[in-house]
Short mmCIF file of C-alpha atoms in Angstrom, two decimals:
data_model
loop_
_atom_site.label_atom_id
_atom_site.label_comp_id
_atom_site.label_asym_id
_atom_site.label_seq_id
_atom_site.Cartn_x
_atom_site.Cartn_y
_atom_site.Cartn_z
CA MET A 5 0.49 0.22 0.13
CA ALA A 6 1.59 3.38 -0.84
CA THR A 7 0.80 6.76 0.29
CA GLY A 8 1.06 9.88 -1.10
CA ASP A 9 4.67 11.39 -0.07
CA ALA A 10 3.77 13.14 2.87
CA SER A 11 7.07 15.72 2.11
CA ASP A 12 4.89 16.80 -0.96
CA PRO A 13 3.85 19.94 0.25
CA ARG A 14 0.47 19.57 -1.19
CA ILE A 15 -0.39 16.66 1.43
CA ALA A 16 -0.48 19.00 4.23
CA GLY A 17 -2.60 21.24 2.65
CA ILE A 18 -4.91 18.67 1.44
CA ALA A 19 -5.05 17.04 5.37
CA LYS A 20 -5.79 20.16 6.75
CA SER A 21 -8.99 21.02 4.70
CA ILE A 22 -10.74 17.84 5.68
CA ARG A 23 -12.88 18.18 7.98
CA VAL A 24 -13.41 15.80 10.89
CA ILE A 25 -17.52 15.71 12.19
CA PRO A 26 -17.71 13.66 15.49
CA ASP A 27 -20.83 11.24 16.38
CA PHE A 28 -21.50 11.38 12.29
CA PRO A 29 -23.83 9.39 11.45
CA LYS A 30 -23.91 7.96 14.76
CA PRO A 31 -22.22 8.40 18.66
CA GLY A 32 -18.74 7.41 18.26
CA ILE A 33 -17.64 8.11 14.55
CA LEU A 34 -15.62 10.55 13.37
CA PHE A 35 -16.60 11.27 9.83
CA GLN A 36 -13.91 12.32 7.46
CA ASP A 37 -16.05 15.21 5.45
CA ILE A 38 -14.25 16.00 2.16
CA THR A 39 -16.69 19.10 0.98
CA THR A 40 -14.63 21.51 2.83
CA LEU A 41 -11.74 19.89 0.67
CA LEU A 42 -14.12 20.89 -2.53
CA LEU A 43 -14.51 24.49 -1.01
CA HIS A 44 -10.54 24.89 -1.34
CA THR A 45 -9.93 25.53 -4.58
CA LYS A 46 -6.26 24.55 -4.25
CA ALA A 47 -6.69 21.85 -2.10
CA PHE A 48 -8.87 20.33 -4.68
CA ARG A 49 -6.77 20.80 -7.77
CA ASP A 50 -3.76 19.39 -5.70
CA THR A 51 -5.85 16.31 -5.12
CA ILE A 52 -6.61 15.43 -8.87
CA ASP A 53 -2.95 16.62 -9.83
CA LEU A 54 -1.87 13.76 -7.42
CA PHE A 55 -3.89 11.31 -8.41
CA VAL A 56 -3.51 12.14 -12.51
CA GLU A 57 0.57 12.41 -12.01
CA ARG A 58 0.51 9.00 -10.99
CA TYR A 59 -2.06 7.44 -13.43
CA GLN A 60 -1.35 9.33 -16.52
CA GLY A 61 0.68 7.46 -19.19
CA LYS A 62 -0.13 4.44 -17.83
CA GLY A 63 -2.78 2.89 -20.67
CA ILE A 64 -5.48 3.13 -17.96
CA SER A 65 -8.72 3.31 -20.13
CA VAL A 66 -11.41 2.96 -17.36
CA VAL A 67 -11.92 5.35 -13.86
CA ALA A 68 -14.23 3.56 -12.12
CA GLY A 69 -15.97 5.53 -9.57
CA VAL A 70 -17.56 4.34 -6.16
CA GLU A 71 -21.25 6.01 -5.87
CA ALA A 72 -21.65 8.87 -4.52
CA ARG A 73 -18.54 10.44 -3.22
CA GLY A 74 -16.67 8.71 -6.13
CA PHE A 75 -18.27 10.62 -8.66
CA ILE A 76 -16.62 13.94 -7.79
CA PHE A 77 -12.97 12.74 -8.11
CA GLY A 78 -13.40 10.41 -10.66
CA PRO A 79 -14.85 12.10 -13.75
CA PRO A 80 -11.75 14.65 -13.47
CA ILE A 81 -9.09 12.32 -13.20
CA ALA A 82 -10.90 10.64 -16.15
CA LEU A 83 -10.96 13.63 -18.13
CA ALA A 84 -7.07 14.39 -17.39
CA ILE A 85 -6.10 10.86 -18.46
CA GLY A 86 -8.28 10.47 -21.15
CA ALA A 87 -10.19 7.17 -20.01
CA LYS A 88 -13.91 6.23 -19.51
CA PHE A 89 -16.11 6.91 -16.30
CA VAL A 90 -17.60 4.19 -15.34
CA PRO A 91 -19.90 4.59 -12.00
CA MET A 92 -20.37 1.77 -9.80
CA ARG A 93 -24.17 2.13 -8.47
CA LYS A 94 -26.00 1.47 -5.50
CA PRO A 95 -29.02 -1.26 -6.90
CA ASN A 96 -31.49 -0.25 -9.35
CA LYS A 97 -30.03 3.26 -10.13
CA LEU A 98 -28.47 2.43 -13.53
CA PRO A 99 -30.95 1.78 -15.99
CA GLY A 100 -30.50 -1.07 -18.80
CA PRO A 101 -28.47 -4.69 -18.19
CA VAL A 102 -25.91 -4.56 -15.05
CA ILE A 103 -24.39 -6.79 -13.50
CA ALA A 104 -24.10 -7.05 -9.57
CA GLU A 105 -21.80 -8.02 -6.76
CA GLU A 106 -22.92 -8.31 -3.20
CA TYR A 107 -20.63 -7.35 -0.40
CA SER A 108 -21.35 -7.64 3.62
CA LEU A 109 -21.94 -4.50 5.62
CA GLU A 110 -21.42 -4.37 9.33
CA TYR A 111 -25.23 -5.72 9.59
CA GLY A 112 -26.25 -7.16 6.56
CA THR A 113 -25.40 -6.91 2.87
CA ASP A 114 -25.32 -4.71 0.30
CA LYS A 115 -24.91 -4.79 -3.71
CA MET A 116 -23.10 -2.44 -5.77
CA GLU A 117 -23.90 -2.75 -9.90
CA MET A 118 -22.54 -1.70 -12.88
CA HIS A 119 -23.49 -1.61 -16.87
CA GLU A 120 -22.77 -4.36 -18.93
CA GLY A 121 -20.60 -3.80 -21.59
CA ALA A 122 -19.11 -0.18 -19.92
CA VAL A 123 -16.02 -2.10 -19.59
CA GLU A 124 -14.77 -4.58 -21.64
CA ALA A 125 -12.17 -7.89 -20.55
CA GLY A 126 -8.64 -6.87 -20.74
CA GLU A 127 -9.22 -2.77 -20.11
CA LYS A 128 -6.60 -1.40 -17.14
CA VAL A 129 -8.69 0.00 -14.77
CA LEU A 130 -8.40 2.44 -11.69
CA VAL A 131 -10.98 2.36 -8.89
CA ILE A 132 -11.50 5.62 -6.76
CA ASP A 133 -13.74 6.73 -3.92
CA ASP A 134 -13.24 8.99 -1.26
CA LEU A 135 -12.17 7.10 1.37
CA ILE A 136 -11.38 3.39 2.28
CA ALA A 137 -12.87 2.57 5.60
CA THR A 138 -13.46 -1.32 5.83
CA GLY A 139 -12.80 -2.05 2.49
CA GLY A 140 -16.13 -3.30 1.78
CA THR A 141 -17.38 -1.62 -1.31
CA LEU A 142 -13.89 -1.05 -2.86
CA GLY A 143 -13.39 -5.09 -2.55
CA ALA A 144 -16.72 -5.71 -4.72
CA ALA A 145 -15.63 -3.19 -7.07
CA ILE A 146 -12.77 -5.40 -7.96
CA ARG A 147 -14.70 -8.22 -7.79
CA LEU A 148 -17.25 -6.82 -10.45
CA LEU A 149 -14.53 -5.56 -12.61
CA GLY A 150 -12.65 -8.70 -12.24
CA ARG A 151 -16.06 -10.85 -13.41
CA VAL A 152 -16.22 -8.48 -16.70
CA GLY A 153 -12.03 -9.64 -17.48
CA ALA A 154 -11.00 -6.12 -16.40
CA HIS A 155 -7.61 -5.71 -14.60
CA VAL A 156 -8.08 -3.29 -11.97
CA VAL A 157 -4.64 -1.45 -11.51
CA GLU A 158 -5.06 0.23 -8.44
CA CYS A 159 -7.67 1.46 -6.05
CA ALA A 160 -7.08 4.91 -5.13
CA CYS A 161 -8.73 7.11 -2.19
CA VAL A 162 -8.25 10.37 -0.56
CA ILE A 163 -8.36 9.09 3.00
CA GLU A 164 -7.60 6.02 4.67
CA LEU A 165 -8.76 4.74 7.97
CA PRO A 166 -5.55 2.25 8.54
CA GLU A 167 -6.93 0.33 11.70
CA LEU A 168 -10.27 -0.62 10.09
CA LYS A 169 -7.78 -2.52 7.74
CA GLY A 170 -9.29 -1.87 4.42
CA ARG A 171 -6.54 -3.12 2.43
CA ASP A 172 -6.96 -6.47 3.65
CA ARG A 173 -10.12 -6.61 1.63
CA LEU A 174 -8.61 -5.75 -1.34
CA GLY A 175 -6.78 -8.92 -2.60
CA ASP A 176 -3.72 -8.42 -4.57
CA THR A 177 -4.86 -5.24 -5.80
CA PRO A 178 -2.92 -2.25 -4.49
CA LEU A 179 -3.89 0.89 -2.68
CA PHE A 180 -3.10 4.13 -3.15
CA VAL A 181 -4.24 7.08 -0.88
CA LEU A 182 -3.20 10.88 -0.28
CA VAL A 183 -3.83 10.86 3.47
CA SER A 184 -3.84 8.25 6.30
CA SER A 185 -6.27 9.20 9.14
CA ALA A 186 -5.63 7.27 12.65
CA MET B 2 -30.37 29.42 -24.33
CA SER B 3 -29.10 26.04 -26.21
CA ALA B 4 -25.96 25.02 -27.44
CA TYR B 5 -28.13 22.84 -29.85
CA LYS B 6 -29.64 26.14 -31.55
CA ASP B 7 -26.29 27.52 -31.84
CA GLU B 8 -25.14 24.37 -34.14
CA ASP B 9 -21.81 23.88 -32.14
CA PRO B 10 -20.38 20.95 -33.79
CA ARG B 11 -19.09 19.50 -30.88
CA VAL B 12 -23.28 19.04 -29.88
CA THR B 13 -23.67 16.49 -32.65
CA ARG B 14 -21.26 13.81 -31.10
CA ILE B 15 -22.78 14.92 -27.45
CA LYS B 16 -26.44 13.91 -28.40
CA ARG B 17 -25.47 10.83 -29.90
CA SER B 18 -23.60 9.59 -26.85
CA ILE B 19 -26.42 9.73 -24.59
CA ARG B 20 -28.59 6.68 -24.88
CA VAL B 21 -32.35 6.36 -24.49
CA VAL B 22 -33.36 3.28 -22.12
CA PRO B 23 -37.17 2.50 -22.31
CA ASP B 24 -39.50 1.83 -20.26
CA PHE B 25 -36.86 2.42 -17.22
CA PRO B 26 -37.81 2.79 -14.23
CA LYS B 27 -40.99 2.16 -15.53
CA PRO B 28 -43.42 1.36 -18.56
CA GLY B 29 -43.84 4.34 -20.72
CA ILE B 30 -40.76 6.33 -19.40
CA MET B 31 -37.99 7.10 -22.34
CA PHE B 32 -34.62 7.57 -19.85
CA GLN B 33 -31.69 9.40 -21.18
CA ASP B 34 -28.61 7.88 -19.82
CA ILE B 35 -25.70 10.04 -20.19
CA THR B 36 -23.63 7.20 -18.76
CA THR B 37 -22.80 6.13 -22.33
CA LEU B 38 -21.89 9.70 -22.82
CA LEU B 39 -19.40 9.18 -19.86
CA LEU B 40 -17.73 6.03 -21.86
CA ASP B 41 -16.78 8.30 -25.04
CA PRO B 42 -13.82 10.45 -23.54
CA GLN B 43 -13.91 12.96 -26.39
CA ALA B 44 -17.69 13.73 -25.75
CA PHE B 45 -17.54 13.90 -21.92
CA LYS B 46 -14.20 16.18 -22.47
CA ASP B 47 -16.47 18.03 -25.00
CA THR B 48 -19.13 18.58 -22.74
CA VAL B 49 -17.26 19.75 -19.99
CA ASP B 50 -15.20 22.25 -22.03
CA MET B 51 -18.58 23.55 -23.69
CA PHE B 52 -18.90 24.83 -20.20
CA VAL B 53 -15.96 25.92 -19.10
CA GLU B 54 -15.67 28.28 -22.19
CA ARG B 55 -18.92 29.89 -21.76
CA TYR B 56 -18.26 30.46 -17.93
CA LYS B 57 -14.62 30.78 -17.34
CA ASP B 58 -14.42 34.53 -17.75
CA LYS B 59 -17.73 34.95 -15.63
CA ASN B 60 -15.93 35.37 -11.90
CA ILE B 61 -18.23 32.18 -10.71
CA SER B 62 -16.80 31.23 -7.61
CA VAL B 63 -19.10 28.44 -6.69
CA VAL B 64 -20.31 25.28 -8.79
CA ALA B 65 -23.44 23.90 -6.89
CA ALA B 66 -24.95 20.29 -8.17
CA ARG B 67 -27.25 17.98 -6.58
CA ALA B 68 -26.39 14.07 -6.54
CA GLY B 69 -30.09 13.25 -6.71
CA GLU B 70 -29.14 10.10 -5.49
CA ASP B 71 -32.39 9.24 -4.02
CA ARG B 72 -34.81 11.07 -6.78
CA ASN B 73 -37.95 9.14 -6.75
CA PRO B 74 -39.61 9.61 -10.23
CA THR B 75 -42.93 8.94 -9.30
CA LEU B 76 -43.10 12.37 -7.29
CA GLU B 77 -41.52 14.63 -9.95
CA PHE B 78 -42.76 13.34 -13.55
CA PRO B 79 -45.93 13.41 -14.80
CA ILE B 80 -46.50 9.61 -15.44
CA THR B 81 -47.51 10.28 -18.78
CA GLU B 82 -44.55 12.12 -20.28
CA SER B 83 -41.50 10.73 -21.94
CA LEU B 84 -38.84 11.85 -19.95
CA ALA B 85 -35.12 11.18 -19.07
CA GLY B 86 -32.57 11.31 -16.43
CA ILE B 87 -34.43 10.48 -13.20
CA GLU B 88 -31.11 9.95 -11.42
CA ALA B 89 -29.44 13.18 -11.96
CA ARG B 90 -25.77 13.13 -11.96
CA GLY B 91 -24.89 16.74 -11.50
CA PHE B 92 -21.93 15.71 -9.35
CA ILE B 93 -20.29 14.01 -12.40
CA PHE B 94 -20.62 17.20 -14.35
CA GLY B 95 -19.99 20.04 -11.72
CA PRO B 96 -16.60 19.36 -10.08
CA PRO B 97 -15.00 19.29 -13.52
CA ILE B 98 -16.42 22.40 -14.44
CA ALA B 99 -15.32 23.90 -11.08
CA LEU B 100 -12.10 22.48 -11.14
CA ALA B 101 -11.44 24.25 -14.42
CA THR B 102 -13.32 27.76 -13.95
CA GLY B 103 -11.15 27.62 -10.33
CA ALA B 104 -14.04 27.71 -8.25
CA LYS B 105 -15.46 25.68 -5.35
CA PHE B 106 -17.72 22.51 -5.88
CA VAL B 107 -20.82 22.69 -3.37
CA PRO B 108 -22.75 19.13 -3.18
CA LEU B 109 -26.56 19.63 -2.52
CA ARG B 110 -27.94 16.33 -1.16
CA LYS B 111 -30.77 14.56 0.36
CA PRO B 112 -30.93 14.65 4.22
CA LYS B 113 -28.95 12.85 6.39
CA LYS B 114 -26.08 12.72 3.74
CA LEU B 115 -24.17 15.86 4.51
CA PRO B 116 -22.54 15.32 7.82
CA GLY B 117 -22.40 18.91 9.02
CA GLU B 118 -24.56 21.67 9.87
CA VAL B 119 -27.16 22.35 6.84
CA ILE B 120 -29.59 24.36 5.59
CA SER B 121 -32.92 22.88 4.03
CA GLU B 122 -35.01 23.97 1.28
CA GLU B 123 -38.50 21.45 0.44
CA TYR B 124 -39.96 22.06 -2.58
CA ILE B 125 -43.32 20.58 -3.76
CA LEU B 126 -43.50 18.38 -6.83
CA GLU B 127 -46.65 17.07 -8.66
CA TYR B 128 -47.51 14.26 -6.36
CA GLY B 129 -45.56 14.93 -2.85
CA ARG B 130 -42.83 17.09 -1.48
CA ASP B 131 -38.97 16.46 -1.34
CA CYS B 132 -35.86 18.20 0.43
CA LEU B 133 -32.63 19.53 -0.59
CA GLN B 134 -29.76 20.61 1.61
CA MET B 135 -26.39 22.47 1.52
CA HIS B 136 -23.83 22.71 4.26
CA VAL B 137 -23.85 26.09 6.28
CA GLY B 138 -20.94 28.22 5.36
CA ALA B 139 -20.17 26.72 2.16
CA VAL B 140 -21.48 29.39 0.04
CA LYS B 141 -21.11 33.27 1.07
CA ALA B 142 -23.07 36.07 0.42
CA GLY B 143 -22.03 37.68 -2.50
CA GLU B 144 -20.72 34.88 -4.10
CA ARG B 145 -21.67 34.48 -8.01
CA ALA B 146 -22.87 30.66 -8.64
CA LEU B 147 -23.87 28.42 -11.15
CA VAL B 148 -25.94 25.41 -10.96
CA VAL B 149 -25.28 22.23 -12.99
CA ASP B 150 -27.49 19.42 -13.46
CA ASP B 151 -27.48 16.71 -15.93
CA LEU B 152 -30.95 17.28 -16.75
CA ILE B 153 -33.73 19.85 -16.47
CA ALA B 154 -37.36 18.63 -16.75
CA THR B 155 -39.98 20.63 -14.51
CA GLY B 156 -37.36 22.53 -13.07
CA GLY B 157 -38.50 21.74 -9.46
CA THR B 158 -35.04 20.53 -7.88
CA LEU B 159 -33.33 23.21 -10.06
CA CYS B 160 -35.32 25.61 -8.08
CA ALA B 161 -34.86 24.47 -5.07
CA ALA B 162 -31.05 24.58 -5.55
CA MET B 163 -31.43 28.51 -6.57
CA ASN B 164 -33.44 29.15 -3.94
CA LEU B 165 -30.77 27.50 -1.00
CA LEU B 166 -28.20 29.39 -2.77
CA GLU B 167 -30.11 32.68 -2.60
CA ARG B 168 -31.33 32.36 0.72
CA VAL B 169 -27.34 32.95 1.75
CA GLY B 170 -27.00 35.97 -0.27
CA ALA B 171 -25.28 34.25 -3.29
CA HIS B 172 -26.04 35.62 -6.73
CA VAL B 173 -26.95 32.60 -9.33
CA VAL B 174 -25.89 33.50 -12.36
CA GLU B 175 -27.39 31.03 -14.48
CA CYS B 176 -28.09 27.10 -14.66
CA ALA B 177 -26.26 24.95 -16.77
CA CYS B 178 -27.57 21.08 -18.08
CA VAL B 179 -26.67 18.91 -20.28
CA ILE B 180 -30.06 17.95 -21.49
CA GLU B 181 -33.19 20.03 -21.48
CA LEU B 182 -36.96 18.19 -22.21
CA PRO B 183 -38.34 21.41 -23.13
CA ASP B 184 -41.91 20.01 -23.52
CA LEU B 185 -41.65 19.53 -19.50
CA LYS B 186 -41.29 23.87 -19.75
CA GLY B 187 -38.65 23.76 -16.74
CA ARG B 188 -37.42 26.74 -18.31
CA GLU B 189 -40.77 28.49 -16.65
CA ARG B 190 -39.82 27.72 -12.93
CA LEU B 191 -36.74 29.32 -13.15
CA ASN B 192 -37.98 32.66 -12.47
CA GLY B 193 -36.55 34.46 -14.93
CA LYS B 194 -32.97 32.76 -14.38
CA PRO B 195 -31.04 31.98 -17.24
CA LEU B 196 -30.94 28.81 -18.48
CA TYR B 197 -27.89 27.23 -20.92
CA VAL B 198 -28.06 23.73 -22.15
CA LEU B 199 -26.50 22.06 -24.95
CA VAL B 200 -28.87 19.18 -26.23
CA GLU B 201 -32.72 19.07 -26.37
CA SER B 202 -34.81 16.24 -26.14
CA HIS B 203 -38.29 16.01 -27.05
#
């Protein structure tokens, strides 16, 4: 697992722009709020630049973004590296034929869907979300993409919560994050 | 105002890249699916470029957009109309426009999604109510704002978005959408606020 180079001066600005909200969505949870990052134009630009610098020129033809905050970071990266953007969504949102992958939550399960035909066998894919916690949703995204024969090159997140060991649920897929929040 | 009428050559490719899915989410509805636009990097780039070209010298400091993730089709659209974009994806188009114009991006969301203190705008739809929220402090009085969505149908949600921004003293310069369904006359619900679209669909 790689973390953004802590000596890169942009990282500190990004980390500082993220607001922590205690007890959301429930007591005891410290919620990492990236909406404040989006209000700092330099921090948002730097976030995208750091990902684009890492992934451009690597033959990645698909950026898959996990609903909903993956939709904020994924498209700018896709546009900059000339890749398709493919949304990975909750059930019943995508029109037309989809394939679905179930994943477990703390209590129960949920499903992630992707459009049939959006990604072809052999394509190189980057999966993006704002944050990795337990790795459940990212793991589901990797499995979905694997089922159509695509190769997930890496998962990329702005923030990681390392204590939740999400990295371990990604199988062989590497993880790259900008900020680690212990 | 419509890029379609200006006959910008990029519009043809953009329009062609949008897939129409019949009978989604229910029979009789013609769903305008922009995910296929996102699979065409040139069309996606052209879409963003056309908006950026229009707004980059207009001193816009805020781009606001809805996630629309829980939009309920039966509340918004008359059942008999052919229509589209039930699942608005302003989150996809707003951020690239914000980045390219140097504006902040402000997400507008359904209740319980934004973690901090919020202000809410409830709005009436044809059959029922819905609610949009914005973080307190995200937008300041006097800021110039653009509201972006992938599609305008009846205009109800765009109107709610504008209200949220105006309540904190921002000036909404324009609403910008990829697709307009002109038969639903959403343009008229915008209280005289200008609307710019790339593609019309009847």
